[in-house]
Amino acid sequence: MKQTPKEEMIQERLKPGVVTLEGFLGQDKRHYHEIISEDLDRLKSLGKSHGDIAERIQYFTDQAFEFADEAGIVDDHYEIQYQTERGKLISPFMDNVFVPKGFVRLTNLKNGVTVEWTPLNIYMIKQYGFFEGKGSTHRVEPDKLIKAIF
Amino acid sequence: MIILIINNVVILAGIGGFLAMLLVIADYFLANYGDCNIDINQGKKKFTVKGGSSLLSSLAEKMVFIPSACGGKGTCGLCKVKLLKEIGPVLPTEKPYLDKDELKNGVRLSCQIKVKQDIFIHIPEALFSIKKFRGKVERIIDYTYDIKGVYIKLDEPKNIEFKAGQYVQLESKKYGKVKQVVSRAYSMSSPPFEEDKIELIIRLVPDGIMTNYVHKQLHQGDDISFTGPYGEFFIRDSKADMIFVAGGSGMAPFKSILADLEKQQSKRRIVYLFGARTEKDLFLVDEMRHFEDTLADFTFIPVLSQADEDSDWKGKKGYIPPILKDYVKDPDNTEGYLCGSPGLLAVTEKEMHKLGIKNVYYDSFG
């Protein structure tokens, strides 16, 4: 696949040991464009957009921030905990954006589905529709995410 | 025919690549930019360097340390300086890290600027007092299952001067999949009067390049370096009551501050609320109890948010923000000092302001 120099640099930054220890691709050997394209197609078939998802998980993250790192209940049936961490990570997409470190865990108490995401996940989903490669430590599966948060 | 075209393309690409490589090698070995002057803050500091290196490394060579988390690889975007005289176009490797205002005002990444001519820059003056230190890991203590204390004995320079509460930027080395050096901020937990060493308290963050380096790669006797001291988080000189709030490795600056206050025989009223999930997350409790004995008016209160049901924990349970009010006597005469996760900091600061405490201090570490 023909790439611009910027795209080549982004692909490098998605690999392990550049922005995070494990990187964002997991065992996925595909170019990030292909990963994004497949996930966006899947979302379309499920009737959601990456913007809908980013907005929803940002909402939960903001609510959970008020719990000072402890678990709490949001909207009656979402148990959620945001473990905030000091420092920021730079977006691997070469866009001059720094995102807080941390991990969010949400359990939908109605159906028992638990999902996790990071603030960087929210940003990459919102801006690029990037849910990370298959097998990546912080990949969020669109199907599971939709079951948990809607 | 197609094979012939492909062959020609490959040959041409090869020749192009070879010529480009020759240019890079020639530039490295043959280009002589001579001596170049670097002027910082309109003459506040001036020196001459041999041209050809990056501005970041040229400044570091003259002991001016611009914060950088990636060691000059152009991946963190932190080493910004303001150019007072233009020296050429902004490089494509810099643009993604600079916003419109920065581009307009001559801000550049010092790691991407090659010193080829005289350069005039502006940086915050606080950066002048920062030094690079080299030392050896003297010992590593397991405080909890995910928190370690790392003592570093200084080799060069032999001593460090800092205010209790300040932090350093620790530098990692390449390991495993990590092909670059990174640096991260950690508060010093040793007191300033132990000038020949520092202690850092570091919690393992999953997927963290630096914390995995410290927890899994670093051993007693290893060489290690850092820059510092940085930060405005230190005790203000007043007679006000103080409330300390920390969680996890946020213990670090308070360990340093309390040892320093003990040495000064401080008479100030201090309450220290330390948040943890379970008893397994508590550490340095005996040391804190020692300060209760030696300081005139100090109380240490560990607070567990998820105390095990079968434990015999008799201390405070719950979260810190709702119980803060129990320890504030006179809000107008109270200072808040916070260190911990951003979540704990934000909620605690809000609660302190609600209680009428105006002066609340913490380091956000960017």
Short mmCIF file of N, CA and C in Angstrom, two decimals, chain A residues 6 9 13 16-23 65-71 81 83-90 94-98 101 103 137-138, chain B residues 74-76 93 96-99 175 177-180 184 203 205-207 209 212 249 277 305-306 319 339-344 346-347 350 365-366:
data_model
loop_
_atom_site.label_atom_id
_atom_site.label_comp_id
_atom_site.label_asym_id
_atom_site.label_seq_id
_atom_site.Cartn_x
_atom_site.Cartn_y
_atom_site.Cartn_z
N LYS A 6 3.80 10.78 6.47
CA LYS A 6 3.13 10.89 7.76
C LYS A 6 2.47 9.56 8.15
N MET A 9 4.97 7.21 9.43
CA MET A 9 5.38 7.54 10.80
C MET A 9 4.31 7.11 11.80
N ARG A 13 4.58 4.50 14.98
CA ARG A 13 4.23 4.88 16.35
C ARG A 13 3.18 3.95 16.96
N PRO A 16 4.85 -1.59 19.23
CA PRO A 16 5.25 -1.63 20.65
C PRO A 16 6.49 -0.79 20.94
N GLY A 17 6.52 -0.23 22.14
CA GLY A 17 7.72 0.43 22.62
C GLY A 17 7.91 1.85 22.16
N VAL A 18 6.95 2.44 21.46
CA VAL A 18 7.11 3.83 21.03
C VAL A 18 6.28 4.75 21.94
N VAL A 19 4.96 4.62 21.88
CA VAL A 19 4.11 5.42 22.77
C VAL A 19 3.80 4.64 24.05
N THR A 20 3.48 3.34 23.89
CA THR A 20 3.26 2.47 25.05
C THR A 20 4.09 1.20 24.87
N LEU A 21 4.22 0.46 25.97
CA LEU A 21 5.07 -0.74 25.94
C LEU A 21 4.58 -1.75 24.91
N GLU A 22 3.27 -1.99 24.86
CA GLU A 22 2.73 -3.03 23.97
C GLU A 22 2.23 -2.48 22.64
N GLY A 23 2.16 -1.18 22.49
CA GLY A 23 1.70 -0.61 21.23
C GLY A 23 0.20 -0.78 21.04
N PHE A 65 -14.98 10.14 36.65
CA PHE A 65 -13.89 10.98 37.16
C PHE A 65 -14.24 11.56 38.54
N GLU A 66 -15.54 11.82 38.73
CA GLU A 66 -16.01 12.41 39.99
C GLU A 66 -15.90 11.44 41.16
N PHE A 67 -15.69 10.14 40.87
CA PHE A 67 -15.62 9.15 41.97
C PHE A 67 -14.21 9.05 42.56
N ALA A 68 -13.28 9.90 42.12
CA ALA A 68 -11.92 9.92 42.68
C ALA A 68 -11.27 8.54 42.68
N ASP A 69 -11.31 7.87 41.56
CA ASP A 69 -10.65 6.58 41.35
C ASP A 69 -11.39 5.37 41.95
N GLU A 70 -12.49 5.61 42.62
CA GLU A 70 -13.23 4.49 43.21
C GLU A 70 -14.40 4.12 42.30
N ALA A 71 -14.99 2.94 42.57
CA ALA A 71 -16.11 2.49 41.74
C ALA A 71 -17.40 3.20 42.16
N GLN A 81 -15.55 2.42 37.09
CA GLN A 81 -14.39 2.88 37.86
C GLN A 81 -13.34 3.42 36.89
N GLN A 83 -9.58 4.50 36.89
CA GLN A 83 -8.28 4.58 37.57
C GLN A 83 -7.44 5.62 36.84
N THR A 84 -7.38 6.82 37.37
CA THR A 84 -6.61 7.87 36.71
C THR A 84 -5.13 7.70 37.04
N GLU A 85 -4.29 8.09 36.12
CA GLU A 85 -2.84 8.00 36.32
C GLU A 85 -2.22 9.36 36.04
N ARG A 86 -1.11 9.65 36.70
CA ARG A 86 -0.42 10.91 36.43
C ARG A 86 0.26 10.84 35.06
N GLY A 87 0.35 11.98 34.41
CA GLY A 87 1.05 12.04 33.14
C GLY A 87 0.10 11.92 31.95
N LYS A 88 0.66 12.15 30.79
CA LYS A 88 -0.13 12.11 29.56
C LYS A 88 0.58 11.28 28.51
N LEU A 89 -0.20 10.74 27.59
CA LEU A 89 0.37 10.02 26.45
C LEU A 89 0.11 10.84 25.20
N ILE A 90 1.07 10.80 24.30
CA ILE A 90 0.86 11.52 23.05
C ILE A 90 0.10 10.61 22.08
N MET A 94 0.20 11.59 15.29
CA MET A 94 0.98 12.77 14.87
C MET A 94 0.12 14.02 14.74
N ASP A 95 -0.73 14.25 15.73
CA ASP A 95 -1.66 15.37 15.63
C ASP A 95 -1.54 16.35 16.79
N ASN A 96 -0.39 16.27 17.49
CA ASN A 96 -0.11 17.24 18.55
C ASN A 96 -1.14 17.19 19.68
N VAL A 97 -1.63 16.01 19.99
CA VAL A 97 -2.62 15.90 21.06
C VAL A 97 -2.06 14.99 22.17
N PHE A 98 -2.12 15.49 23.40
CA PHE A 98 -1.72 14.71 24.56
C PHE A 98 -2.98 14.33 25.34
N LYS A 101 -3.36 9.70 30.97
CA LYS A 101 -3.24 8.25 31.13
C LYS A 101 -4.38 7.76 32.04
N PHE A 103 -7.30 4.14 33.06
CA PHE A 103 -8.07 3.00 32.59
C PHE A 103 -9.49 3.12 33.13
N THR A 137 -3.52 -4.86 23.68
CA THR A 137 -3.90 -4.83 25.10
C THR A 137 -5.17 -4.02 25.34
N HIS A 138 -5.30 -2.92 24.66
CA HIS A 138 -6.45 -2.05 24.92
C HIS A 138 -7.44 -1.98 23.75
N GLY B 74 11.98 13.10 18.69
CA GLY B 74 10.89 13.78 17.98
C GLY B 74 9.55 13.09 18.12
N THR B 75 9.37 12.31 19.19
CA THR B 75 8.08 11.63 19.34
C THR B 75 7.26 12.14 20.52
N CYS B 76 7.84 13.02 21.36
CA CYS B 76 7.05 13.46 22.51
C CYS B 76 6.56 14.90 22.35
N THR B 93 8.54 17.14 10.54
CA THR B 93 8.55 16.34 11.78
C THR B 93 8.15 17.17 13.00
N PRO B 96 3.37 18.52 13.40
CA PRO B 96 2.27 17.90 14.14
C PRO B 96 2.23 18.26 15.62
N TYR B 97 3.36 18.74 16.17
CA TYR B 97 3.42 19.01 17.60
C TYR B 97 3.23 20.50 17.94
N LEU B 98 3.04 21.32 16.92
CA LEU B 98 2.95 22.76 17.15
C LEU B 98 1.58 23.29 16.72
N ASP B 99 0.94 24.07 17.61
CA ASP B 99 -0.35 24.63 17.21
C ASP B 99 -0.14 25.95 16.46
N TYR B 175 15.14 -1.28 26.17
CA TYR B 175 15.01 -2.67 26.63
C TYR B 175 13.90 -3.34 25.83
N LYS B 177 11.23 -4.47 23.59
CA LYS B 177 10.65 -3.84 22.41
C LYS B 177 10.87 -2.32 22.40
N VAL B 178 11.33 -1.80 23.52
CA VAL B 178 11.46 -0.34 23.63
C VAL B 178 12.79 0.10 23.04
N LYS B 179 12.69 0.81 21.92
CA LYS B 179 13.90 1.18 21.18
C LYS B 179 14.29 2.63 21.41
N GLN B 180 13.68 3.26 22.38
CA GLN B 180 14.03 4.65 22.65
C GLN B 180 14.11 4.89 24.15
N ARG B 184 10.50 10.28 32.68
CA ARG B 184 9.23 10.51 33.37
C ARG B 184 9.49 11.21 34.70
N ARG B 203 5.16 3.41 41.26
CA ARG B 203 4.13 2.36 41.14
C ARG B 203 4.11 1.82 39.72
N VAL B 205 2.71 0.85 36.40
CA VAL B 205 1.53 1.18 35.60
C VAL B 205 1.49 0.18 34.44
N PRO B 206 0.41 -0.58 34.30
CA PRO B 206 0.35 -1.54 33.19
C PRO B 206 0.62 -0.85 31.86
N ASP B 207 1.49 -1.44 31.07
CA ASP B 207 1.81 -0.89 29.74
C ASP B 207 2.66 0.39 29.79
N ILE B 209 6.00 2.37 29.85
CA ILE B 209 7.37 2.08 29.41
C ILE B 209 8.35 2.29 30.56
N ASN B 212 7.59 -0.14 33.87
CA ASN B 212 8.01 -1.52 33.60
C ASN B 212 9.53 -1.62 33.60
N SER B 249 1.67 6.10 45.18
CA SER B 249 3.03 6.64 45.17
C SER B 249 3.05 8.14 45.45
N ARG B 277 -6.80 1.35 48.85
CA ARG B 277 -7.98 0.48 48.70
C ARG B 277 -8.06 -0.49 49.89
N SER B 305 -10.64 2.43 51.23
CA SER B 305 -11.93 2.51 50.52
C SER B 305 -12.55 1.13 50.32
N GLN B 306 -11.73 0.09 50.33
CA GLN B 306 -12.28 -1.27 50.12
C GLN B 306 -11.68 -2.24 51.13
N TYR B 319 -13.94 7.26 51.48
CA TYR B 319 -13.12 8.11 50.60
C TYR B 319 -12.66 9.34 51.39
N CYS B 339 -0.99 15.10 46.56
CA CYS B 339 -0.19 14.37 45.59
C CYS B 339 -0.82 12.99 45.37
N GLY B 340 -1.11 12.69 44.14
CA GLY B 340 -1.72 11.39 43.84
C GLY B 340 -2.27 11.41 42.43
N SER B 341 -3.25 10.56 42.19
CA SER B 341 -3.80 10.46 40.84
C SER B 341 -4.62 11.71 40.53
N PRO B 342 -4.75 12.04 39.24
CA PRO B 342 -5.54 13.23 38.87
C PRO B 342 -6.97 13.18 39.39
N GLY B 343 -7.56 11.98 39.45
CA GLY B 343 -8.93 11.86 39.94
C GLY B 343 -9.03 12.27 41.39
N LEU B 344 -8.14 11.76 42.23
CA LEU B 344 -8.14 12.10 43.66
C LEU B 344 -7.85 13.59 43.83
N ALA B 346 -8.36 16.15 41.74
CA ALA B 346 -9.42 17.05 41.28
C ALA B 346 -10.56 17.11 42.29
N VAL B 347 -10.98 15.93 42.77
CA VAL B 347 -12.13 15.90 43.68
C VAL B 347 -11.75 16.50 45.04
N LYS B 350 -11.50 20.32 44.79
CA LYS B 350 -12.85 20.90 44.74
C LYS B 350 -13.45 20.95 46.15
N PHE B 365 2.41 17.45 37.03
CA PHE B 365 3.38 16.73 36.18
C PHE B 365 3.01 16.82 34.71
N GLY B 366 2.35 17.88 34.29
CA GLY B 366 2.00 18.04 32.86
C GLY B 366 0.98 17.07 32.44
#
